[in-house]
Short mmCIF file of C-alpha atoms in Angstrom, two decimals:
data_model
loop_
_atom_site.label_atom_id
_atom_site.label_comp_id
_atom_site.label_asym_id
_atom_site.label_seq_id
_atom_site.Cartn_x
_atom_site.Cartn_y
_atom_site.Cartn_z
CA MET A 1 0.07 -0.52 0.23
CA PRO A 2 0.67 3.62 -0.61
CA SER A 3 3.01 4.54 2.30
CA SER A 4 1.61 7.61 4.60
CA PRO A 5 3.24 10.49 6.68
CA SER A 6 4.17 8.89 10.51
CA PRO A 7 4.27 12.02 12.44
CA SER A 8 6.62 11.78 15.48
CA THR A 9 4.32 13.48 18.18
CA SER A 10 3.92 11.18 21.22
CA LEU A 11 0.63 10.65 23.08
CA VAL A 12 0.43 12.48 26.27
CA PRO A 13 -0.75 10.08 28.37
CA PRO A 14 -3.56 10.50 31.14
CA SER A 15 -2.27 11.27 34.51
CA HIS A 16 -3.07 7.99 36.04
CA VAL A 17 -2.10 5.78 33.00
CA ASP A 18 2.41 5.10 33.25
CA SER A 19 4.03 7.10 30.63
CA THR A 20 6.39 3.72 31.08
CA HIS A 21 3.27 1.68 29.83
CA LEU A 22 2.51 3.34 26.56
CA ALA A 23 3.98 1.60 24.33
CA SER A 24 2.37 3.18 21.24
CA ASP A 25 2.46 7.05 19.84
CA TRP A 26 0.76 8.05 17.13
CA GLY A 27 2.60 7.81 14.59
CA GLY A 28 2.52 4.46 15.69
CA LEU A 29 -1.79 5.00 16.13
CA LEU A 30 -2.14 7.01 11.51
CA THR A 31 0.04 3.36 11.41
CA LEU A 32 -2.49 1.41 12.63
CA ALA A 33 -5.35 3.74 11.21
CA ALA A 34 -3.94 2.94 7.34
CA ARG A 35 -4.37 -0.95 7.38
CA ALA A 36 -8.01 0.81 6.98
CA ILE A 37 -6.91 1.72 3.78
CA GLY A 38 -8.95 -0.84 0.57
CA VAL A 39 -10.75 -2.00 3.58
CA SER A 40 -12.89 0.79 4.85
CA GLU A 41 -14.20 2.82 2.38
CA PRO A 42 -15.77 5.06 1.93
CA ASN A 43 -16.13 5.53 5.78
CA PRO A 44 -12.52 7.14 7.09
CA ARG A 45 -9.30 5.63 7.98
CA VAL A 46 -9.51 5.61 11.21
CA ALA A 47 -7.38 4.23 14.64
CA CYS A 48 -8.77 3.34 18.53
CA CYS A 49 -5.77 2.70 20.82
CA LEU A 50 -7.81 2.22 24.59
CA MET A 51 -5.78 2.79 27.60
CA ALA A 52 -6.47 0.60 30.86
CA THR A 53 -5.99 1.60 34.24
CA ASP A 54 -4.41 -1.21 34.10
CA GLY A 55 -1.58 0.19 31.78
CA ARG A 56 -3.06 -2.57 29.33
CA ARG A 57 -4.09 -0.73 25.70
CA PHE A 58 -6.39 -2.49 23.19
CA GLU A 59 -6.17 -1.34 19.19
CA GLY A 60 -8.45 -1.28 16.43
CA HIS A 61 -9.07 -0.29 12.97
CA THR A 62 -12.62 0.67 11.14
CA GLN A 63 -13.42 -2.58 9.05
CA ARG A 64 -15.61 -2.63 5.54
CA ALA A 65 -18.64 -0.84 5.60
CA GLY A 66 -21.56 -1.12 7.47
CA LYS A 67 -18.96 -3.28 9.99
CA ALA A 68 -17.69 -2.52 13.93
CA HIS A 69 -15.38 0.66 13.90
CA ALA A 70 -12.49 1.91 14.89
CA GLU A 71 -13.92 2.33 18.61
CA VAL A 72 -16.01 -0.64 18.53
CA VAL A 73 -13.51 -3.39 17.29
CA ALA A 74 -9.90 -1.82 20.23
CA LEU A 75 -13.64 -2.37 23.15
CA ARG A 76 -14.28 -5.78 21.78
CA ARG A 77 -10.59 -6.20 21.81
CA ALA A 78 -10.57 -5.71 26.19
CA ARG A 79 -13.66 -7.10 26.61
CA ALA A 80 -12.74 -10.11 25.38
CA GLU A 81 -9.16 -9.95 27.99
CA GLY A 82 -11.38 -9.19 30.64
CA ALA A 83 -9.81 -6.07 31.06
CA GLN A 84 -11.90 -3.25 32.89
CA LEU A 85 -13.87 -0.78 30.80
CA ARG A 86 -14.89 1.52 33.58
CA GLY A 87 -12.52 4.45 33.88
CA THR A 88 -9.85 4.13 30.59
CA THR A 89 -8.93 6.61 28.29
CA ALA A 90 -9.13 5.96 24.64
CA TYR A 91 -7.26 7.49 21.66
CA VAL A 92 -8.28 8.65 18.52
CA THR A 93 -7.26 9.38 15.31
CA LEU A 94 -10.68 11.01 14.42
CA GLU A 95 -13.58 11.88 16.40
CA PRO A 96 -16.73 9.67 17.51
CA CYS A 97 -19.04 9.28 15.48
CA SER A 98 -22.72 10.84 16.68
CA HIS A 99 -25.16 9.85 13.94
CA HIS A 100 -27.06 6.52 13.23
CA GLY A 101 -25.88 5.11 8.98
CA ARG A 102 -24.51 1.65 8.41
CA THR A 103 -23.22 1.36 12.46
CA PRO A 104 -24.94 2.56 15.78
CA PRO A 105 -22.56 5.67 16.86
CA CYS A 106 -19.54 5.78 18.69
CA CYS A 107 -20.15 7.48 21.18
CA ASP A 108 -22.72 5.24 22.42
CA ALA A 109 -20.52 3.39 22.72
CA LEU A 110 -17.99 4.61 25.12
CA ILE A 111 -20.21 6.38 26.74
CA GLU A 112 -21.57 2.32 27.83
CA ALA A 113 -18.10 0.53 28.37
CA GLY A 114 -17.37 3.42 31.21
CA VAL A 115 -14.90 5.42 29.23
CA ALA A 116 -13.07 8.30 31.75
CA ARG A 117 -11.61 10.29 28.76
CA VAL A 118 -11.48 11.67 24.41
CA VAL A 119 -8.44 12.02 23.10
CA VAL A 120 -9.54 13.00 19.72
CA ALA A 121 -6.82 14.02 16.49
CA THR A 122 -8.53 15.71 14.54
CA LEU A 123 -12.69 17.37 14.19
CA ASP A 124 -15.04 14.66 11.95
CA PRO A 125 -15.41 16.97 8.36
CA ASN A 126 -19.28 14.80 8.06
CA PRO A 127 -22.09 17.26 8.89
CA ARG A 128 -24.18 14.79 10.64
CA VAL A 129 -21.31 14.72 13.52
CA ALA A 130 -18.36 18.11 13.31
CA GLY A 131 -18.23 18.22 16.39
CA GLN A 132 -21.15 16.45 17.66
CA GLY A 133 -19.35 13.59 19.25
CA VAL A 134 -17.24 16.08 20.75
CA ALA A 135 -20.40 18.02 22.85
CA ARG A 136 -21.94 13.64 22.69
CA LEU A 137 -19.25 12.99 24.77
CA ARG A 138 -19.25 15.67 27.51
CA ALA A 139 -22.45 15.90 27.96
CA ALA A 140 -22.33 11.98 29.53
CA GLY A 141 -19.16 13.60 31.83
CA ILE A 142 -16.15 12.73 29.50
CA LEU A 143 -12.90 14.58 29.99
CA VAL A 144 -13.20 14.95 26.07
CA ASP A 145 -9.05 16.64 25.37
CA VAL A 146 -9.17 17.97 21.08
CA LEU A 147 -5.28 18.31 18.78
CA PRO A 148 -5.33 22.01 17.98
CA PRO A 149 -5.98 21.70 13.96
CA ASP A 150 -1.94 22.66 13.48
CA ASP A 151 -0.79 19.65 15.89
CA PRO A 152 1.69 17.30 13.41
CA MET A 153 -1.06 14.47 14.52
CA ALA A 154 -4.19 16.26 13.34
CA ARG A 155 -3.02 17.07 10.34
CA ALA A 156 -1.52 14.09 9.83
CA SER A 157 -4.91 12.30 9.72
CA ARG A 158 -6.60 14.21 8.14
CA GLU A 159 -4.03 13.63 5.18
CA LEU A 160 -4.28 9.58 5.48
CA ASN A 161 -8.48 10.51 4.62
CA ILE A 162 -7.84 13.76 2.44
CA GLY A 163 -10.34 12.34 -0.28
CA PHE A 164 -13.14 11.62 2.32
CA PHE A 165 -11.93 15.51 4.28
CA SER A 166 -12.53 17.13 0.13
CA ARG A 167 -15.37 14.98 -0.30
CA MET A 168 -17.04 16.43 2.71
CA ILE A 169 -15.50 19.47 3.33
CA ARG A 170 -15.57 20.81 -1.11
CA GLY A 171 -18.02 18.28 -2.55
CA ILE A 172 -16.00 16.12 -5.08
CA PRO A 173 -13.66 13.42 -4.67
CA TRP A 174 -10.34 13.81 -4.51
CA VAL A 175 -9.06 13.42 -7.75
CA ARG A 176 -5.44 11.48 -8.76
CA MET A 177 -4.51 11.05 -12.28
CA LYS A 178 -2.05 8.28 -12.37
CA VAL A 179 -0.07 7.99 -15.77
CA ALA A 180 2.90 5.25 -17.23
CA ALA A 181 5.19 6.70 -19.38
CA SER A 182 8.62 6.65 -20.57
CA LEU A 183 11.68 9.11 -19.64
CA ASP A 184 10.44 11.27 -22.30
CA GLY A 185 6.88 11.90 -21.84
CA ILE A 186 5.53 8.82 -23.88
CA THR A 187 2.24 6.96 -22.97
CA ALA A 188 2.41 4.86 -26.54
CA LEU A 189 3.60 4.68 -30.00
CA PRO A 190 2.25 6.21 -32.58
CA HIS A 191 -0.50 3.08 -34.07
CA GLY A 192 -1.49 2.31 -29.86
CA GLU A 193 1.26 0.07 -28.81
CA SER A 194 1.50 1.35 -25.11
CA GLN A 195 1.87 -2.65 -22.89
CA TRP A 196 4.27 -2.48 -21.11
CA ILE A 197 6.05 1.16 -21.15
CA THR A 198 6.83 0.19 -16.77
CA GLY A 199 8.08 -2.38 -15.34
CA ALA A 200 6.14 -5.09 -13.14
CA ALA A 201 6.96 -4.05 -9.65
CA ALA A 202 5.75 0.16 -11.17
CA ARG A 203 2.28 -2.02 -11.98
CA ALA A 204 1.67 -3.70 -9.40
CA ASP A 205 1.93 -1.02 -7.25
CA GLY A 206 0.33 1.49 -9.46
CA HIS A 207 -2.66 -1.26 -8.16
CA ALA A 208 -1.88 -0.71 -4.53
CA TRP A 209 -3.20 3.27 -5.81
CA ARG A 210 -6.50 1.88 -7.22
CA ALA A 211 -7.42 -0.31 -3.99
CA ARG A 212 -7.22 2.79 -2.41
CA ALA A 213 -9.55 4.83 -4.08
CA CYS A 214 -13.12 4.20 -4.34
CA ALA A 215 -13.79 4.02 -7.63
CA VAL A 216 -11.19 3.77 -10.96
CA LEU A 217 -12.30 6.11 -13.94
CA THR A 218 -11.65 5.96 -17.21
CA GLY A 219 -12.38 6.74 -20.73
CA ILE A 220 -14.60 5.03 -24.25
CA GLY A 221 -10.86 5.74 -25.82
CA THR A 222 -9.51 3.14 -23.31
CA VAL A 223 -12.11 1.07 -23.42
CA LEU A 224 -11.88 0.06 -27.73
CA GLU A 225 -8.46 0.74 -27.31
CA ASP A 226 -7.10 -1.98 -24.53
CA ASP A 227 -10.67 -3.71 -23.48
CA PRO A 228 -9.19 -3.14 -19.79
CA MET A 229 -10.25 -5.48 -16.88
CA LEU A 230 -9.24 -2.33 -14.52
CA ASP A 231 -9.96 -3.70 -11.24
CA VAL A 232 -7.41 -4.77 -8.61
CA ARG A 233 -4.98 -8.00 -10.01
CA LEU A 234 -2.07 -7.24 -8.53
CA GLN A 235 -2.52 -6.71 -4.40
CA PRO A 236 -4.57 -8.58 -2.79
CA ALA A 237 -8.04 -6.52 -1.66
CA THR A 238 -10.85 -7.25 0.29
CA ARG A 239 -13.03 -5.27 -2.38
CA GLN A 240 -13.30 -3.08 -5.57
CA PRO A 241 -13.42 0.32 -6.29
CA HIS A 242 -16.23 1.14 -8.39
CA LEU A 243 -15.83 1.79 -12.22
CA VAL A 244 -17.06 4.67 -13.67
CA ILE A 245 -16.84 5.55 -17.89
CA VAL A 246 -16.95 8.87 -19.76
CA ASP A 247 -18.88 8.25 -22.37
CA SER A 248 -20.66 10.62 -24.32
CA GLN A 249 -22.19 8.56 -27.15
CA LEU A 250 -22.38 5.20 -24.88
CA GLN A 251 -20.08 3.60 -27.70
CA THR A 252 -19.06 1.16 -24.74
CA PRO A 253 -19.68 -2.51 -26.02
CA PRO A 254 -21.51 -4.88 -24.02
CA THR A 255 -19.29 -7.69 -24.94
CA ALA A 256 -16.88 -5.19 -23.36
CA ARG A 257 -14.52 -7.29 -20.23
CA LEU A 258 -15.53 -4.97 -17.32
CA PHE A 259 -18.03 -6.38 -17.82
CA GLY A 260 -17.08 -9.52 -16.67
CA PRO A 261 -16.10 -10.76 -12.73
CA PRO A 262 -13.81 -8.56 -11.33
CA ALA A 263 -10.68 -10.69 -8.91
CA HIS A 264 -10.68 -11.84 -5.88
CA SER A 265 -14.55 -12.53 -6.78
CA LEU A 266 -15.58 -8.86 -5.82
CA PRO A 267 -18.42 -7.26 -6.65
CA ARG A 268 -17.55 -2.89 -7.90
CA GLN A 269 -20.79 -1.41 -9.29
CA ILE A 270 -20.16 -0.48 -13.57
CA TRP A 271 -20.95 4.00 -13.76
CA ILE A 272 -21.34 4.81 -17.54
CA TYR A 273 -21.62 9.40 -18.14
CA CYS A 274 -22.99 9.56 -21.06
CA ALA A 275 -24.17 12.75 -22.84
CA HIS A 276 -26.59 12.07 -24.98
CA ASP A 277 -29.76 9.92 -24.75
CA LYS A 278 -30.13 6.78 -26.88
CA PRO A 279 -31.64 4.41 -25.30
CA VAL A 280 -31.31 1.22 -27.12
CA GLU A 281 -27.05 1.50 -25.94
CA LYS A 282 -28.55 2.53 -23.02
CA ALA A 283 -30.61 -0.26 -22.82
CA ALA A 284 -28.26 -2.56 -23.63
CA LEU A 285 -25.47 -1.68 -21.65
CA GLU A 286 -27.93 -1.09 -18.90
CA ALA A 287 -29.08 -5.27 -18.82
CA ARG A 288 -25.00 -5.92 -18.28
CA GLY A 289 -25.69 -4.66 -15.08
CA ALA A 290 -24.03 -0.65 -15.89
CA GLN A 291 -25.73 2.15 -14.95
CA VAL A 292 -25.79 4.92 -17.20
CA HIS A 293 -26.40 8.54 -16.28
CA CYS A 294 -27.00 11.38 -18.90
CA LEU A 295 -24.76 14.15 -17.95
CA PRO A 296 -24.52 17.12 -20.98
CA GLY A 297 -21.33 19.36 -21.56
CA PRO A 298 -20.44 21.76 -23.55
CA GLY A 299 -19.76 20.63 -27.03
CA GLY A 300 -21.55 17.69 -26.72
CA LYS A 301 -19.03 16.47 -23.72
CA VAL A 302 -19.54 15.05 -20.24
CA ASP A 303 -20.69 17.87 -17.65
CA LEU A 304 -16.93 16.56 -15.92
CA ALA A 305 -17.44 18.66 -13.05
CA ALA A 306 -20.82 18.02 -12.94
CA LEU A 307 -19.44 14.43 -13.07
CA LEU A 308 -17.63 14.22 -9.93
CA LYS A 309 -20.57 16.23 -8.18
CA ASP A 310 -22.18 13.02 -8.57
CA LEU A 311 -19.90 10.60 -7.54
CA ALA A 312 -19.32 12.72 -4.33
CA ARG A 313 -23.01 12.11 -3.97
CA ARG A 314 -22.00 8.37 -4.19
CA GLU A 315 -19.62 8.47 -1.42
CA VAL A 316 -17.07 8.04 -3.81
CA ASN A 317 -13.88 9.73 -1.70
CA GLU A 318 -10.62 9.72 -4.08
CA LEU A 319 -11.40 9.18 -7.85
CA HIS A 320 -8.47 7.20 -9.70
CA LEU A 321 -8.06 9.08 -13.15
CA GLU A 322 -6.79 6.29 -15.73
CA ALA A 323 -7.55 7.56 -18.54
CA GLY A 324 -5.80 8.09 -22.08
CA HIS A 325 -3.96 11.86 -23.26
CA LYS A 326 -7.49 13.62 -24.03
CA LEU A 327 -9.53 12.60 -21.11
CA ASN A 328 -6.93 13.55 -19.30
CA GLY A 329 -6.47 16.75 -20.92
CA SER A 330 -9.66 17.56 -20.00
CA PHE A 331 -9.55 17.11 -16.83
CA LEU A 332 -6.10 19.32 -16.01
CA ARG A 333 -8.05 21.41 -18.97
CA GLU A 334 -11.40 22.04 -16.44
CA GLY A 335 -9.27 22.13 -13.28
CA LEU A 336 -10.04 19.37 -11.79
CA VAL A 337 -6.57 16.36 -11.00
CA ASP A 338 -5.56 17.71 -7.28
CA GLU A 339 -2.87 14.94 -7.91
CA CYS A 340 -0.48 13.20 -10.58
CA LEU A 341 0.27 9.91 -9.77
CA LEU A 342 3.63 9.19 -12.10
CA TYR A 343 5.66 6.87 -13.11
CA LEU A 344 8.26 6.84 -15.79
CA ALA A 345 10.35 4.38 -17.50
CA PRO A 346 14.10 4.36 -17.96
CA THR A 347 13.55 4.91 -21.38
CA LEU A 348 12.92 6.66 -24.30
CA LEU A 349 10.19 6.88 -26.67
CA GLY A 350 10.27 9.26 -29.33
CA GLN A 351 6.94 10.55 -30.73
CA GLY A 352 3.89 9.08 -29.60
CA ALA A 353 1.01 9.86 -27.37
CA GLY A 354 2.23 12.15 -24.10
CA LEU A 355 1.09 12.95 -20.50
CA SER A 356 -2.11 14.69 -21.46
CA ASN A 357 -3.82 16.54 -24.78
CA PHE A 358 -4.33 20.19 -23.80
CA GLY A 359 -3.25 23.59 -24.59
CA PRO A 360 -1.49 25.25 -26.74
CA LEU A 361 -0.49 27.22 -23.74
CA ALA A 362 0.14 31.51 -24.85
CA THR A 363 3.56 31.55 -21.84
CA LEU A 364 5.37 29.86 -19.33
CA ALA A 365 3.09 30.85 -16.39
CA ASP A 366 0.36 29.74 -17.92
CA GLY A 367 1.12 25.57 -16.85
CA LEU A 368 -0.02 24.17 -14.47
CA ALA A 369 1.83 23.98 -11.06
CA LEU A 370 2.21 21.15 -9.50
CA ARG A 371 4.30 20.59 -6.17
CA TYR A 372 6.08 17.62 -5.51
CA VAL A 373 4.78 14.67 -2.13
CA SER A 374 7.28 12.24 -3.19
CA VAL A 375 9.55 10.67 -5.30
CA ASP A 376 10.85 7.58 -5.04
CA ARG A 377 12.13 3.81 -6.78
CA VAL A 378 9.48 1.24 -7.63
CA GLY A 379 11.93 -2.13 -9.02
CA ASP A 380 14.04 -0.24 -12.34
CA ASP A 381 10.94 2.62 -12.85
CA LEU A 382 9.86 5.95 -10.79
CA ARG A 383 6.97 7.28 -8.58
CA ILE A 384 6.15 10.52 -8.49
CA VAL A 385 3.16 11.89 -6.50
CA ALA A 386 2.58 15.81 -7.18
CA ARG A 387 0.04 17.87 -5.97
CA ARG A 388 -1.64 21.75 -7.91
CA HIS A 389 -0.57 23.57 -5.75
CA GLY A 390 -2.74 24.76 -2.94
CA ARG A 391 -4.98 22.03 -3.03
CA ASP A 392 -5.38 20.51 -0.10
CA ALA A 393 -5.08 23.74 1.86
CA PHE A 394 -8.77 22.44 3.55
CA LEU A 395 -6.16 19.98 5.33
CA ASP A 396 -4.56 23.03 7.54
CA SER A 397 -7.35 23.70 9.40
CA GLU A 398 -10.27 22.77 10.87
CA ASP A 399 -12.27 26.14 9.63
CA TRP A 400 -15.41 24.37 8.89
CA ALA A 401 -16.07 22.79 12.53
CA PRO A 402 -17.62 24.69 15.88
CA PRO A 403 -15.57 25.34 18.30
CA THR A 404 -14.50 23.46 20.72
CA PRO A 405 -13.84 24.08 24.25
#
């Protein structure tokens, strides 16, 4: 799985617990929360550590949607070990939920267990929570501490859930554009050959990034040229991301491989977005299990901005854009890409399709400014993660949240 930042800020143990008994720190708790990547979606990735009065600790992270949240997992483990829960302290990487969703409120579970103190890394941006979890715990007489928004752990917890925070605050998913190319930026030869430019290690790593997304998006050009599955095959998986196809004219063949069973026998939904209502083609695709949605935009194309809002309503946190240079260019041209995931092979291919097709630009200043997040070797290839400047600014504060005294 892609690595997550691990801040060094230590947990501050409550006064009745000797700090020498605390084997974990906030960084370790964040690492535990990262185990929920590819598991808990669309729910956020959360970890909880219960510190019992006898110094024992019990941990858990969020399970699959509809299953136990981190706090409940930790409580169950403590009960299984016969721990005394009354008077314990709970450390959680995200504010405990206070509403009935797929599961009952975690606040109620902590209150019923007799937890005395809860330390929260960051508040939940979900409008159904957003400070109400903290208020509910305090109303029950529980001491609640919330880390300052600029605390390294608070920021790191939000970073781990960048898609969830994006959906709740911006109303759209976090869009990550993945491209595999030669060192001179070629993604396919002039006659279309593109498999494979990068090596096996890079391809497997790319599947790990697919796995963490709620949905993978591609265009009709890729469907017709490559007949891909676009599922998670090269990594272990407990869920498959949904598949989104941008297909203005509804040209997706009902016989396409993508309608076959995904790897690991895990189901997924297929959402096809078109710009023209074609009842015959729509019926044929729906007969294969796809959902077809018409979102016409300018020039007879799909309205991509409206598509992102619709995907947010479908609980898509991170959107993995894996398409050709034309659709990549459309997303970039409309300012809809937040982050680039680039795999570069140590090969020069000369002519061919590039990373994206947008422009021409009038001046160099019109270029899309990025900042490097990471540059790593993956097998023989380079993996570069770069973000649009300022696109993650919503992670830097909790201005959206009510005050928590």
